[in-house]
Amino acid sequence: MNMVKRGAAAGIRASICTLALGFTAFGSASQSTTAAQAAGGEIIGIGQGYVSPAAATPPAPGQGGELVFEQGGKEAAQLALSTNVDLKVSAFVSRVTLSQTFVNQSGEPINGSYRFALPPNAAVSGMRLAIGERILEGDIQEKRTAERTFNQARQQGKRASLVSHSESNLFTTRIANFLPGETLTVSIDYQEVLKPREGRLELRIPTAQTPRYGASVASDSADAAPRRLHPDSAPALDTPNGFWPHESPQSELARVAMPKVALNASILGFNLGQIDSPNHSLCEQSFREGGWQLSLCPDADADRDMVLGWSVNEGSSAVADFLVQRGYSYPAEAQEDISHGLVAFMPPQPAMAARLPRELILVIDTSGSMSGDSMTQARSALLHALGGLRPEDSFNIIAFSNQARPLWSVARPASAVNLGMAQQFVRGLEANGGTEMAQALELALDGRETDESGRLRQVLFITDGAVNGEDALFALIERRLGHSRLFPVAIGSAPNGYFMTRAAMAGRGTFTFIGHGGEVSDKMSGLLGRIEHPVISNLTVTWQDGREVKGFVQKLSDLYAGEALMLSLKAAPGELMPLIVRGNTDGQPWERTLSPRPVPAASGLDLTYAKARVDALAAEAMTNDARRDATVALGLEYHLVTAHTSLVAVDKTPVTDGNARNVRLAEATPHGWQGGRLPQTATSSLGYLLAGIMCLLLALLGTLGGPDKLGSLSIRGRCHDAI
């Protein structure tokens, strides 16, 4: 009996020792595997069980960086990927063709899927599938119809591609029946409106994604329940730490080689200043034919957003334009009697005005996704904001991860003692935990409509926005805003721009991007100076004859220094005439007349209007069915990808028997992001539970038959001796 007890104890100890290394990597490895499983009907596993990156078999020579997967006992190499961006900017509108090239390096036909982000206001309107010299144009269809078209083509062995809107600013490209050794390019056309700020335009093209946390959101309505982010056909997945499934950058088996990105750009418009590119080096930059022609240096990595910026307004003069396009951008649906317009107006820089005291609430995201460079930048931004406070101001700090932690229960005066306490608090902040943003917003936005002290109440929200369930958060902001104003500050090389943009709109403020540490001082100084007082308040826009402009989509809000008014509209025949913009500045009435300026046909102003209209539907009071029907109608009318319309292209000639293997590409993670820290973001109860069960089973087997009876333990499809 004693021998049995000693054997059992030894078995338990051996089991714990054996499993310690395996389950140390459980948190990060589980994200890799769940990510690979999140493609619904197009899923692959990476074998059985988990193995740490150190134990993984290295890639064969010449195959470095490829994702190696196993299925049916056979190894196959993952797809290689490159991205090319063709960019044309005219005035305030950018038109982009994003081309992704896939190479099937396996020995058999495959089906693939790839998820990617686009700018928050991107209007996706076209797709082409190029196989060799064959080019197939995408057709817009209702989403379920497009899914059926794609699936039928896949089952019939035909080449096909499907571009769908997943959620917020995320899209999914799916490819069917991709032949071995074949090169295939999927090109996506989109456009966005560029909004001037402080006399500059900035264009940001997302090329990497920060993993997003599936947060819970407090709400008064069941309709505002949070949703986790998964591809359209994927089953619901529960991850151990609440993060959206994602590959760990430390795992050779869970990553493809870092994708490369190339750029060819033409920028035309106002008196253009020098183009700057803070995230990538420009190897070609020439000024000819009234604009800039430029390209990135070769081998540019797609581990950070592509960002270009340039000046459009020198001195104190205003930027003002009223662009008008006749008809639609797609000739097959052209109707010359319909016009779409874009109003762009940035007031001149104001004279010095009296500074009002303010209550500044500084909210900082300390979740696991903020680890690394993002946390360093966030601390620096907070310290800079504290340094700009004056004795007549008051302030508070709220840090949040799994829960919100205010420095004080109420805001305190900006005295030397209180500022010292706050600086010490900021320097001790570390990134760890989930992204429970709702608690922080509830604390920061007090819901009061007035402030007897006359202070400006402003909330600076410093985050990477790596969270799902954004719609519920926007509703919370609108419900709790009161007289406060919300100013999101996006931190990191690849923040969630969709959340930042929409949160600023809901909070009647503005948003700021800080891409790297060198920008913190200038960006924070500019933001704090801008929001000290609005330049123009109580804005209205009417036709010259006094009629209301009914075709506007966006809400009018106060204009702060350096900010611009950007409005899309739709006008009936005979309705076009000059617009009158009115408001108050320094307590005095102010107005400006904007005359319409025609632009060439198919300039995309109709797509800009349609995208703004689709976004506005989310905030309108209507049933879900009515909102869906309105969205489908807009998507079909304007040839636009929406939550309920997709682009699908099908080659009529079958090339396989319809039994292609399913794979999924990993997306690039942001530069400086430390994915290895994600296991700290929430409870590891699932890992501990499985570890405990395995320990007990191994111990029991050890007592019954000893180590020689255990055989081999299959880990990720390869056999390793268990003991």
XYZ file of C-alpha atoms in Angstrom:
723
model
C 0.000 0.000 0.000
C 2.813 2.425 0.876
C 4.477 1.610 -2.419
C 1.222 2.395 -4.224
C 0.884 5.710 -2.375
C 4.483 6.616 -3.121
C 3.952 5.665 -6.769
C 0.826 7.796 -6.963
C 2.585 10.753 -5.379
C 5.501 10.384 -7.743
C 3.087 10.119 -10.652
C 1.340 13.325 -9.612
C 4.654 15.149 -9.191
C 5.879 13.900 -12.557
C 2.595 14.914 -14.176
C 2.752 18.403 -12.714
C 6.381 18.830 -13.794
C 5.636 17.516 -17.271
C 2.603 19.750 -17.725
C 4.065 22.911 -16.227
C 5.796 23.955 -19.430
C 2.857 22.983 -21.633
C 0.320 25.004 -19.689
C 2.597 27.974 -19.152
C 2.044 28.572 -22.856
C -1.660 27.729 -22.678
C -2.917 31.303 -22.639
C -1.075 32.500 -25.712
C -1.248 29.258 -27.645
C -4.978 28.981 -27.150
C -5.435 32.308 -28.869
C -3.487 31.039 -31.864
C -5.616 27.962 -32.158
C -8.959 29.644 -31.604
C -8.011 32.222 -34.224
C -7.360 29.482 -36.740
C -10.742 27.954 -35.928
C -12.711 31.178 -36.308
C -13.401 30.914 -40.037
C -16.687 29.034 -39.824
C -16.924 26.704 -42.807
C -13.278 27.386 -43.650
C -11.453 26.159 -40.576
C -8.248 24.255 -39.969
C -6.807 23.004 -36.755
C -3.084 22.882 -36.034
C -3.096 19.323 -34.810
C -4.086 18.272 -31.313
C -3.095 19.800 -27.994
C -0.602 22.627 -27.414
C 3.146 22.979 -27.549
C 5.348 25.892 -26.603
C 7.138 27.736 -29.439
C 10.474 26.434 -28.188
C 9.346 22.858 -28.730
C 8.001 23.464 -32.222
C 9.874 21.985 -35.141
C 11.636 24.818 -36.999
C 10.650 25.488 -40.610
C 12.578 23.778 -43.347
C 15.283 25.773 -45.146
C 13.783 28.332 -47.471
C 10.452 28.142 -45.704
C 11.177 30.500 -42.816
C 8.170 32.392 -41.517
C 5.581 30.214 -43.213
C 2.689 28.868 -41.191
C 2.990 25.076 -41.111
C -0.201 23.182 -40.348
C -1.160 19.522 -40.183
C -4.351 17.887 -41.369
C -4.861 14.199 -41.990
C -1.237 13.523 -41.071
C 0.100 15.685 -43.894
C 2.053 18.931 -43.588
C 1.392 21.851 -45.923
C 2.828 25.357 -46.082
C 0.589 28.343 -45.443
C 0.019 31.065 -48.015
C 2.459 33.896 -48.552
C 0.929 37.384 -48.686
C 1.898 40.815 -49.975
C -0.086 44.056 -50.106
C 0.042 46.907 -52.612
C -1.706 50.250 -52.107
C -2.532 52.484 -55.077
C -3.635 55.879 -53.737
C -5.081 58.963 -55.428
C -6.040 62.028 -53.378
C -7.918 64.970 -54.844
C -8.796 67.819 -52.471
C -10.482 66.103 -49.489
C -11.260 62.711 -51.050
C -8.893 59.742 -51.202
C -9.529 56.801 -53.518
C -7.599 53.644 -52.731
C -7.102 50.311 -54.448
C -5.823 47.739 -51.958
C -4.401 44.662 -53.718
C -3.568 41.508 -51.768
C -1.579 38.820 -53.574
C -1.835 35.193 -52.486
C 0.400 32.320 -53.580
C -0.705 28.720 -53.063
C 2.510 27.026 -51.965
C 0.808 23.752 -51.065
C 0.476 20.831 -53.433
C -3.306 20.868 -53.656
C -6.259 23.212 -54.216
C -7.260 25.252 -51.182
C -9.901 27.663 -49.918
C -8.587 30.628 -47.922
C -9.780 33.552 -45.845
C -8.069 36.702 -44.685
C -9.358 39.407 -42.344
C -8.194 43.021 -42.685
C -8.991 46.491 -41.363
C -9.805 49.640 -43.322
C -10.129 53.271 -42.180
C -13.256 53.938 -40.078
C -15.019 55.939 -42.820
C -13.958 53.751 -45.758
C -16.652 53.142 -48.370
C -15.864 49.812 -50.090
C -17.379 49.777 -53.557
C -15.403 47.498 -55.865
C -13.532 44.190 -56.017
C -11.587 42.393 -58.754
C -10.221 38.862 -58.762
C -7.135 38.405 -60.983
C -5.886 34.897 -61.858
C -3.051 35.201 -64.330
C -4.430 37.403 -67.098
C -8.073 36.673 -66.217
C -9.854 39.456 -64.288
C -13.264 38.969 -62.679
C -15.285 41.973 -61.478
C -17.164 41.719 -58.187
C -20.930 42.111 -58.123
C -22.796 43.644 -55.172
C -25.449 41.363 -53.683
C -27.473 41.084 -50.508
C -25.160 39.378 -48.015
C -27.004 36.072 -47.730
C -27.396 35.901 -51.501
C -23.675 36.590 -51.953
C -22.859 33.827 -49.444
C -24.990 31.367 -51.413
C -23.373 32.450 -54.694
C -19.900 31.978 -53.231
C -20.636 28.632 -51.553
C -22.260 27.241 -54.691
C -19.215 28.223 -56.762
C -16.896 26.654 -54.187
C -18.827 23.376 -54.202
C -18.811 23.327 -58.015
C -15.028 23.711 -58.074
C -15.086 27.254 -59.500
C -12.702 30.013 -58.507
C -14.517 32.647 -56.467
C -13.916 35.499 -54.050
C -16.172 37.133 -51.461
C -15.594 40.435 -49.630
C -17.778 40.906 -46.549
C -18.067 43.442 -43.774
C -17.422 41.686 -40.439
C -17.917 44.403 -37.835
C -16.900 48.036 -37.271
C -13.995 48.633 -39.709
C -13.071 44.956 -40.247
C -13.610 43.074 -43.510
C -13.065 39.481 -44.614
C -11.884 38.231 -48.004
C -12.618 34.587 -48.818
C -11.155 32.706 -51.780
C -12.386 29.395 -53.203
C -10.583 26.728 -55.257
C -7.127 28.263 -55.379
C -4.945 25.904 -57.451
C -1.459 24.744 -56.341
C 1.341 27.023 -57.506
C -1.170 29.627 -58.620
C -0.854 33.358 -57.925
C -4.076 35.208 -57.259
C -4.680 38.902 -56.536
C -7.780 40.329 -54.879
C -8.104 44.097 -55.398
C -10.514 46.130 -53.276
C -11.567 49.703 -54.098
C -12.531 52.060 -51.310
C -12.560 55.746 -50.587
C -12.794 58.048 -47.604
C -13.134 61.723 -46.822
C -10.061 63.331 -45.249
C -10.882 65.861 -42.564
C -8.545 68.871 -42.164
C -7.115 69.487 -38.717
C -4.875 72.413 -37.794
C -4.324 73.157 -41.485
C -3.270 69.591 -42.264
C -4.701 66.469 -43.811
C -3.720 63.022 -42.585
C -4.385 59.719 -44.293
C -4.128 56.466 -42.343
C -4.296 53.008 -43.942
C -4.480 50.182 -41.364
C -2.093 47.311 -42.145
C -1.998 45.623 -38.709
C -4.569 44.802 -36.051
C -4.389 44.981 -32.271
C -6.260 41.965 -30.814
C -9.588 43.118 -29.431
C -11.122 42.342 -26.084
C -14.724 41.096 -25.890
C -15.826 43.402 -23.084
C -19.084 43.424 -21.172
C -21.044 46.663 -21.383
C -23.569 47.882 -18.855
C -26.731 48.990 -20.599
C -30.315 49.874 -19.888
C -31.412 48.095 -23.048
C -31.192 44.487 -24.072
C -30.587 45.673 -27.632
C -27.259 47.131 -26.557
C -25.804 43.755 -25.545
C -22.159 43.418 -26.544
C -21.154 41.184 -29.401
C -17.905 39.323 -29.833
C -16.204 39.748 -33.154
C -16.081 36.708 -35.400
C -16.196 36.166 -39.150
C -19.709 36.091 -40.555
C -20.197 32.320 -40.610
C -18.147 31.481 -37.539
C -19.655 29.859 -34.466
C -19.370 31.729 -31.185
C -16.015 31.107 -29.539
C -15.136 31.575 -25.887
C -11.503 32.429 -25.282
C -9.887 31.957 -21.865
C -9.056 35.622 -21.354
C -11.844 37.372 -23.249
C -9.603 38.579 -26.087
C -10.668 38.217 -29.664
C -8.806 35.114 -30.952
C -5.445 36.025 -32.377
C -2.122 34.466 -33.132
C 0.705 34.937 -30.660
C 3.626 36.692 -32.359
C 6.062 34.480 -30.455
C 4.803 31.261 -32.080
C 6.491 30.159 -35.306
C 3.599 27.796 -35.994
C 0.973 30.485 -35.577
C 2.407 33.137 -37.869
C 3.067 33.692 -41.524
C 6.093 35.760 -42.524
C 5.599 39.465 -41.833
C 3.604 40.758 -44.831
C 5.197 43.473 -46.940
C 3.388 46.590 -48.105
C 4.057 48.774 -51.163
C 2.592 52.189 -52.003
C 2.144 54.215 -55.168
C 0.483 57.553 -54.412
C -0.631 60.707 -56.190
C -1.724 63.644 -54.008
C -3.340 66.712 -55.589
C -5.153 69.601 -53.928
C -4.485 72.912 -52.202
C -1.091 74.558 -51.816
C 0.539 71.338 -50.707
C 3.363 71.335 -48.227
C 5.917 68.584 -47.737
C 4.550 65.054 -47.324
C 5.570 63.296 -44.129
C 5.397 59.563 -43.412
C 6.098 58.895 -39.709
C 5.716 55.100 -39.838
C 7.449 54.146 -43.106
C 10.321 55.576 -45.147
C 9.576 57.211 -48.509
C 12.094 56.353 -51.231
C 10.453 58.332 -54.031
C 8.967 61.777 -53.461
C 8.628 64.195 -56.372
C 6.402 67.207 -57.079
C 5.053 67.413 -60.624
C 1.824 68.338 -62.410
C 0.570 70.222 -59.350
C 0.884 67.355 -56.906
C 3.096 64.859 -55.110
C 4.050 61.449 -56.523
C 5.534 59.119 -53.936
C 6.203 55.513 -52.953
C 7.476 53.574 -49.950
C 10.925 52.047 -49.764
C 11.064 48.361 -50.751
C 10.422 45.641 -48.153
C 8.311 47.896 -45.902
C 6.736 45.790 -43.147
C 2.974 45.826 -42.582
C 3.333 45.818 -38.777
C 2.110 49.409 -38.349
C -0.442 51.646 -40.028
C 0.607 53.491 -43.157
C 0.302 57.219 -42.345
C 0.764 60.207 -44.678
C 0.287 63.855 -43.697
C 0.555 67.214 -45.468
C -0.338 70.882 -45.057
C -3.417 72.369 -46.770
C -3.748 75.748 -45.076
C -0.965 78.226 -44.354
C -1.567 81.245 -42.157
C -4.929 82.367 -40.846
C -7.072 82.034 -43.989
C -10.026 79.669 -43.977
C -10.331 76.458 -45.979
C -13.779 76.231 -47.572
C -15.227 74.162 -50.423
C -18.564 72.793 -51.623
C -17.892 69.940 -54.068
C -20.776 68.615 -56.199
C -20.968 65.428 -58.322
C -23.776 64.733 -60.800
C -25.063 61.162 -60.918
C -23.581 57.969 -59.495
C -20.051 56.586 -59.642
C -21.158 53.403 -61.421
C -22.285 54.199 -65.018
C -24.660 51.230 -65.126
C -26.748 52.956 -62.473
C -26.113 56.585 -63.468
C -28.910 59.098 -62.865
C -27.798 62.544 -63.953
C -30.711 64.259 -62.211
C -29.335 63.357 -58.762
C -26.433 65.256 -57.204
C -24.248 64.448 -54.214
C -22.153 67.029 -52.404
C -19.402 67.393 -49.845
C -19.043 70.494 -47.668
C -15.576 71.088 -46.230
C -14.975 74.131 -44.070
C -12.230 74.990 -41.595
C -12.460 78.451 -39.974
C -9.429 80.744 -39.723
C -7.236 80.517 -36.657
C -8.853 82.582 -33.877
C -7.371 85.536 -32.072
C -6.348 84.976 -28.457
C -9.423 84.534 -26.280
C -9.893 84.340 -22.546
C -9.183 80.841 -21.269
C -11.988 79.233 -19.275
C -11.228 77.035 -16.233
C -11.939 73.371 -16.810
C -12.491 70.080 -15.070
C -10.231 67.610 -16.872
C -10.919 63.887 -16.429
C -8.027 61.760 -17.685
C -8.988 58.155 -18.471
C -6.224 55.654 -19.311
C -6.534 52.127 -20.662
C -4.168 49.766 -18.787
C -5.405 46.506 -20.340
C -3.105 43.811 -21.709
C -3.424 45.044 -25.305
C -1.711 48.292 -24.231
C 1.497 46.522 -23.196
C 4.829 47.578 -24.641
C 5.189 50.812 -26.607
C 1.515 51.753 -26.208
C 1.722 51.848 -22.401
C 4.896 53.939 -22.509
C 3.196 56.454 -24.817
C 0.037 56.514 -22.697
C 1.949 57.311 -19.484
C 3.846 60.044 -21.302
C 0.583 61.512 -22.657
C -0.938 61.571 -19.166
C 2.071 63.279 -17.632
C 2.008 65.856 -20.427
C -1.686 66.558 -19.798
C -1.025 67.008 -16.067
C 1.737 69.473 -16.893
C -0.731 71.667 -18.816
C -3.130 72.171 -15.902
C -3.415 75.559 -14.192
C -4.296 76.374 -10.564
C -7.877 77.319 -11.484
C -8.446 73.850 -13.034
C -9.566 70.636 -11.352
C -8.835 67.067 -12.451
C -9.029 63.349 -11.771
C -7.518 60.175 -13.275
C -9.334 56.914 -13.988
C -7.317 53.813 -14.933
C -9.156 50.753 -16.203
C -8.530 47.173 -17.249
C -10.708 44.437 -15.708
C -12.271 47.211 -13.618
C -12.089 51.008 -13.349
C -9.877 52.558 -10.629
C -10.228 56.332 -10.034
C -7.413 58.172 -8.292
C -9.993 60.040 -6.166
C -13.752 59.765 -5.739
C -14.209 63.332 -7.092
C -12.073 65.783 -9.055
C -9.576 67.816 -7.018
C -7.898 71.220 -7.601
C -4.703 71.214 -9.668
C -2.478 72.055 -6.687
C 1.182 71.069 -6.435
C 0.373 68.383 -3.850
C -2.419 66.842 -5.915
C -0.356 66.959 -9.096
C 2.497 65.191 -7.301
C 0.155 62.407 -6.166
C -1.189 62.076 -9.706
C 2.275 61.857 -11.265
C 3.251 59.104 -8.837
C 0.021 57.245 -9.680
C 0.715 57.501 -13.428
C 4.317 56.266 -13.194
C 3.114 53.143 -11.388
C 0.613 52.114 -14.069
C 1.246 48.798 -15.856
C -0.621 47.074 -18.692
C -2.449 43.975 -17.522
C -6.011 42.673 -17.714
C -9.082 42.974 -19.899
C -10.648 46.060 -21.459
C -13.799 46.743 -19.415
C -14.319 50.178 -20.928
C -17.938 50.672 -19.865
C -17.083 51.038 -16.164
C -14.581 53.786 -16.944
C -17.060 55.654 -19.153
C -19.751 55.431 -16.459
C -17.367 57.055 -13.959
C -15.967 59.671 -16.343
C -19.297 60.873 -17.777
C -21.471 62.076 -14.901
C -24.586 62.774 -16.989
C -25.063 66.334 -15.664
C -26.493 68.797 -18.192
C -25.070 71.936 -16.524
C -22.192 72.961 -14.266
C -22.834 75.820 -11.839
C -19.115 76.598 -11.665
C -19.034 77.442 -15.383
C -16.114 75.086 -16.003
C -15.572 73.255 -19.257
C -15.878 69.559 -18.396
C -13.634 67.581 -20.731
C -12.772 63.878 -20.724
C -9.540 62.714 -22.377
C -9.833 58.997 -23.087
C -6.420 57.432 -23.791
C -6.715 53.937 -25.321
C -5.913 51.718 -28.309
C -9.631 50.974 -28.631
C -9.018 47.196 -28.696
C -12.558 46.266 -27.707
C -15.648 44.770 -29.307
C -19.299 45.686 -28.754
C -18.627 49.254 -29.857
C -22.277 50.099 -30.547
C -23.226 49.539 -26.911
C -20.359 51.802 -25.829
C -21.493 54.553 -28.217
C -25.005 54.346 -26.772
C -23.559 54.588 -23.262
C -21.576 57.715 -24.227
C -24.650 59.442 -25.663
C -26.726 58.495 -22.621
C -24.188 59.728 -20.043
C -22.550 62.664 -21.876
C -24.569 65.587 -20.465
C -22.525 68.805 -20.682
C -19.217 66.902 -20.860
C -17.185 66.532 -24.043
C -15.240 63.351 -24.872
C -11.851 63.492 -26.613
C -10.456 60.030 -27.481
C -6.658 59.826 -27.782
C -5.606 56.829 -29.900
C -2.379 55.210 -28.720
C -0.157 52.707 -30.552
C 0.916 51.835 -34.070
C -2.440 50.252 -35.020
C -5.336 51.555 -32.893
C -9.019 50.870 -33.542
C -9.756 53.965 -35.608
C -13.425 53.071 -35.995
C -13.985 53.247 -32.245
C -12.027 56.504 -31.913
C -13.942 58.257 -34.682
C -17.414 57.179 -33.596
C -16.697 57.749 -29.885
C -15.619 61.324 -30.665
C -18.829 61.877 -32.640
C -20.998 60.470 -29.849
C -19.043 62.518 -27.283
C -19.258 65.758 -29.348
C -15.490 66.084 -29.224
C -12.520 65.295 -31.455
C -10.011 62.451 -31.639
C -6.214 62.450 -31.740
C -3.812 59.735 -32.997
C -0.416 59.253 -31.331
C 1.531 56.689 -33.346
C 4.873 56.713 -31.519
C 6.598 58.264 -28.528
C 8.106 61.148 -30.476
C 4.634 62.529 -31.237
C 3.332 62.659 -27.654
C 4.471 66.184 -26.767
C 3.297 67.887 -29.972
C 0.013 65.974 -30.253
C -0.992 66.464 -26.595
C -0.012 70.154 -26.612
C -2.046 70.664 -29.772
C -5.071 68.863 -28.343
C -5.056 70.688 -25.004
C -4.609 74.052 -26.718
C -7.364 73.337 -29.233
C -10.058 72.454 -26.736
C -9.606 75.431 -24.401
C -12.519 77.127 -26.184
C -14.631 76.477 -29.319
C -14.020 78.741 -32.338
C -17.571 78.542 -33.710
C -20.613 77.393 -31.750
C -24.320 76.989 -32.575
C -23.611 76.059 -36.194
C -26.372 75.995 -38.823
C -26.261 75.354 -42.590
C -29.056 76.415 -44.981
C -29.541 76.963 -48.697
C -29.085 80.557 -49.837
C -32.859 81.072 -50.038
C -33.226 80.080 -46.368
C -34.535 76.549 -46.950
C -33.362 73.766 -44.646
C -30.816 71.362 -46.147
C -32.682 68.071 -45.730
C -30.062 65.941 -47.431
C -27.447 66.248 -44.682
C -26.452 63.096 -42.841
C -24.103 64.199 -40.064
C -24.986 66.139 -36.933
C -23.620 69.670 -36.530
C -21.378 70.228 -33.517
C -19.158 73.002 -32.198
C -15.930 73.663 -34.093
C -12.726 73.839 -32.062
C -9.515 75.533 -33.135
C -7.959 73.678 -36.051
C -11.034 71.483 -36.609
C -13.140 71.289 -39.774
C -16.793 70.921 -40.674
C -17.304 68.003 -43.108
C -20.838 67.254 -44.350
C -22.208 64.961 -47.080
C -25.511 65.694 -48.793
C -27.859 64.508 -51.525
C -29.767 67.057 -53.622
C -32.738 66.738 -55.964
C -32.836 68.414 -59.405
C -32.996 72.211 -59.210
C -32.188 72.211 -55.508
C -28.507 73.094 -55.828
C -27.500 76.647 -54.933
C -24.939 78.276 -52.587
C -24.956 77.249 -48.927
C -24.871 79.636 -45.958
C -22.897 78.531 -42.882
C -23.768 80.479 -39.719
C -22.655 80.399 -36.100
C -21.282 82.378 -33.177
C -17.647 83.222 -32.577
C -16.484 85.106 -29.469
C -20.151 85.828 -28.743
C -20.750 87.513 -32.116
C -22.795 86.275 -35.124
C -20.737 84.915 -38.021
C -21.545 83.526 -41.489
C -19.897 82.299 -44.689
C -21.272 81.580 -48.192
C -20.106 78.436 -50.054
C -20.800 78.171 -53.792
C -21.066 74.709 -55.438
C -17.993 73.558 -57.386
C -18.604 70.732 -59.898
C -16.221 67.763 -59.879
C -15.852 65.068 -62.578
C -18.379 62.255 -62.808
C -17.671 59.132 -60.748
C -15.599 61.100 -58.224
C -17.097 59.048 -55.408
C -19.043 61.750 -53.561
C -22.116 59.531 -53.861
C -20.233 56.749 -52.053
C -19.221 59.193 -49.340
C -22.867 60.117 -48.835
C -24.010 56.490 -48.835
C -21.405 55.460 -46.253
C -22.378 58.356 -43.975
C -26.044 57.439 -44.393
C -25.391 53.796 -43.480
C -23.485 54.887 -40.361
C -26.303 57.246 -39.390
C -28.876 54.431 -39.555
C -27.261 52.835 -36.496
C -28.328 55.811 -34.362
C -31.862 56.163 -35.733
C -34.899 54.888 -33.838
C -36.212 51.983 -35.936
C -36.651 48.240 -35.745
C -33.734 45.976 -36.620
C -35.602 44.697 -39.692
C -36.258 48.235 -40.938
C -32.620 49.192 -40.367
C -31.454 46.098 -42.217
C -33.780 46.753 -45.177
C -32.620 50.386 -45.412
C -28.977 49.293 -45.298
C -29.494 46.695 -48.039
C -31.244 49.277 -50.232
C -28.352 51.727 -49.865
C -25.753 49.028 -50.529
C -27.454 47.864 -53.722
C -28.170 51.411 -54.960
C -24.612 52.655 -54.464
C -22.687 49.383 -55.058
C -21.407 49.529 -51.470
C -20.241 46.817 -49.050
C -22.229 47.089 -45.815
C -23.108 44.837 -42.903
C -25.844 43.369 -45.126
C -24.368 43.554 -48.659
C -21.214 41.890 -50.017
C -19.115 41.783 -53.179
C -18.768 38.404 -54.918
C -16.845 37.365 -58.040
C -17.109 33.915 -59.678
C -15.194 32.315 -62.559
C -17.627 30.314 -64.679
C -15.140 27.515 -65.455
C -14.697 24.767 -62.796
C -11.047 24.045 -61.933
C -11.394 21.507 -59.054
C -13.798 18.847 -57.831
C -14.932 21.158 -54.999
C -12.889 19.418 -52.280
C -10.214 22.073 -51.755
C -8.509 22.269 -48.357
C -9.578 25.125 -46.039
C -6.923 27.448 -44.571
C -6.857 30.830 -42.894
C -4.201 33.539 -42.998
C -2.865 35.274 -39.900
C -3.030 39.058 -39.900
C -0.039 41.211 -38.954
C 0.180 42.409 -35.358
C 1.294 45.958 -34.508
C 4.908 46.944 -34.092
C 5.805 47.067 -30.396
C 2.814 44.966 -29.309
C 3.759 42.328 -26.742
C 1.359 39.486 -27.402
C 3.107 37.257 -24.889
C 1.532 39.292 -22.100
C -2.027 38.573 -23.119
C -2.338 35.537 -20.812
C -2.217 38.007 -17.900
C -5.338 39.793 -19.047
C -7.933 37.663 -17.311
C -8.492 34.479 -15.369
C -6.770 31.291 -16.574
C -9.397 29.089 -14.958
C -9.961 27.031 -18.096
C -6.259 26.248 -18.398
C -5.971 25.353 -14.731
C -9.035 23.114 -14.947
C -7.700 21.193 -17.950
C -4.259 20.968 -16.371
C -5.737 19.558 -13.187
C -7.782 16.955 -15.059
C -4.746 15.834 -17.065
C -2.612 15.671 -13.937
C -5.155 13.390 -12.255
C -5.447 11.144 -15.307
C -1.684 10.816 -15.672
C -1.291 10.142 -11.976
C -3.969 7.439 -12.140
C -2.316 5.815 -15.147
C 1.021 5.982 -13.346
C -0.364 4.087 -10.348
C -1.990 1.436 -12.554
C 0.750 0.630 -14.962
C 3.736 2.901 -14.557
C 5.439 5.043 -17.125
C 5.871 2.258 -19.631
C 2.069 2.083 -20.082
C 1.616 5.731 -20.925
C 2.988 5.547 -24.442
C 3.203 8.825 -26.351
C 1.269 12.046 -25.880
C 0.145 13.748 -29.100
C 0.857 17.463 -29.010
C -0.014 19.608 -32.047
C -0.071 16.589 -34.292
C 3.430 15.382 -33.350
C 4.275 12.637 -30.872
C 6.470 13.317 -27.855
C 7.296 10.980 -24.995
C 5.110 11.987 -22.077
C 7.409 10.639 -19.334
